[in-house]
């Protein structure tokens, strides 16, 4: 069966520090991968999506970047965190265009 | 441009009663809609979906109604249980490619015992 792993579960980072969140999917090949963010009191905002290795599309301009070094690995990064980067970050995957998502358990990022 | 909107940030109901969560959309070309449920500090989980060619889909205590003329869908939970307390998101395909989903802002449902 397919599973999605996301870590760490919680993270507290100072302003200006780097960030690396990792997401891996097991049990499937060539998934579409997504990074979402849920800011406090807000809905789910799509940040990045990827349809293949090295193929990244950004939905909103921001202080973050994403990479997909392997088929089932999706990484969210930042060189210098801002206070506004705080939020709940979710990785998700789907196999076919138009399907529903399976979400990871999320990472609570607090920038202090 | 927010294509999917949930205008009620919160809803409080008594256990055993009906919960009705609402969602409006602007794009009449959406092929389907989904509802997700999210507990604190967890990722959303899929709850129920409906194709745009239907006006109702039922799964146990959960029923989703679609009113295409009004561009409105609603999720009914009957009877509501305390374990249903969570944030509920409606979602629709966010574009023409790559399976993107556009989510509403979410509605916090609280079911009181």
Short mmCIF file of C-alpha atoms in Angstrom, two decimals, chain B residues 23-110:
data_model
loop_
_atom_site.label_atom_id
_atom_site.label_comp_id
_atom_site.label_asym_id
_atom_site.label_seq_id
_atom_site.Cartn_x
_atom_site.Cartn_y
_atom_site.Cartn_z
CA UNK B 23 -19.19 25.82 0.00
CA UNK B 24 -19.56 28.14 -2.99
CA UNK B 25 -17.58 28.10 -6.18
CA UNK B 26 -17.17 30.36 -9.17
CA UNK B 27 -15.93 28.08 -11.94
CA UNK B 28 -18.80 26.22 -13.58
CA UNK B 29 -16.29 23.98 -15.38
CA UNK B 30 -15.25 22.07 -12.28
CA UNK B 31 -15.67 18.34 -12.93
CA UNK B 32 -15.92 17.24 -9.35
CA UNK B 33 -15.71 18.39 -5.78
CA UNK B 34 -14.23 16.88 -2.67
CA UNK B 35 -14.55 17.31 1.06
CA UNK B 36 -11.62 16.80 3.39
CA UNK B 37 -11.59 16.57 7.15
CA UNK B 38 -8.66 17.77 9.22
CA UNK B 39 -7.86 17.28 12.88
CA UNK B 40 -5.34 19.59 14.60
CA UNK B 41 -1.70 18.76 13.87
CA UNK B 42 -2.68 16.18 11.27
CA UNK B 43 -2.93 16.15 7.51
CA UNK B 44 -6.38 16.37 5.91
CA UNK B 45 -8.08 13.11 5.03
CA UNK B 46 -10.48 12.56 2.19
CA UNK B 47 -14.09 12.34 3.26
CA UNK B 48 -16.43 12.30 0.30
CA UNK B 49 -16.63 13.56 -3.27
CA UNK B 50 -19.25 14.34 -5.87
CA UNK B 51 -19.11 14.46 -9.64
CA UNK B 52 -20.52 17.50 -11.37
CA UNK B 53 -23.01 15.26 -13.18
CA UNK B 54 -24.67 14.31 -9.92
CA UNK B 55 -26.60 16.34 -7.39
CA UNK B 56 -26.18 14.05 -4.41
CA UNK B 57 -23.71 11.54 -3.05
CA UNK B 58 -24.19 9.69 0.19
CA UNK B 59 -21.77 7.71 2.32
CA UNK B 60 -23.07 6.63 5.69
CA UNK B 61 -23.70 9.68 7.84
CA UNK B 62 -22.21 11.99 5.22
CA UNK B 63 -24.10 13.37 2.24
CA UNK B 64 -22.90 15.98 -0.20
CA UNK B 65 -25.40 17.97 -2.26
CA UNK B 66 -24.50 19.89 -5.38
CA UNK B 67 -26.58 22.75 -6.77
CA UNK B 68 -24.96 23.65 -10.06
CA UNK B 69 -27.28 26.53 -10.87
CA UNK B 70 -26.35 28.19 -7.61
CA UNK B 71 -22.72 27.01 -7.77
CA UNK B 72 -23.12 25.73 -4.28
CA UNK B 73 -22.40 22.50 -2.49
CA UNK B 74 -23.05 21.41 1.03
CA UNK B 75 -21.97 18.60 3.30
CA UNK B 76 -24.55 17.17 5.66
CA UNK B 77 -23.56 15.09 8.66
CA UNK B 78 -26.40 13.22 10.32
CA UNK B 79 -26.33 12.48 13.18
CA UNK B 80 -23.38 14.58 14.28
CA UNK B 81 -20.96 13.07 16.76
CA UNK B 82 -18.29 14.68 18.96
CA UNK B 83 -15.64 12.85 16.93
CA UNK B 84 -16.76 14.83 13.90
CA UNK B 85 -15.29 17.97 15.46
CA UNK B 86 -12.61 19.05 13.00
CA UNK B 87 -11.91 21.50 10.21
CA UNK B 88 -13.71 20.68 6.97
CA UNK B 89 -12.38 21.81 3.62
CA UNK B 90 -14.15 21.70 0.30
CA UNK B 91 -11.95 21.44 -2.75
CA UNK B 92 -12.17 21.48 -6.53
CA UNK B 93 -9.69 20.92 -9.36
CA UNK B 94 -7.48 23.98 -9.36
CA UNK B 95 -6.51 24.01 -12.96
CA UNK B 96 -6.41 22.10 -16.19
CA UNK B 97 -3.37 20.02 -15.38
CA UNK B 98 -1.38 18.12 -12.81
CA UNK B 99 -4.20 17.34 -10.44
CA UNK B 100 -4.01 20.57 -8.52
CA UNK B 101 -6.75 21.14 -6.01
CA UNK B 102 -8.05 24.50 -4.86
CA UNK B 103 -9.28 24.47 -1.29
CA UNK B 104 -11.74 26.64 0.53
CA UNK B 105 -10.75 28.39 3.73
CA UNK B 106 -12.20 25.66 5.89
CA UNK B 107 -14.99 25.53 8.46
CA UNK B 108 -14.32 24.53 12.05
CA UNK B 109 -17.06 22.18 13.19
CA UNK B 110 -17.59 21.68 16.90
#
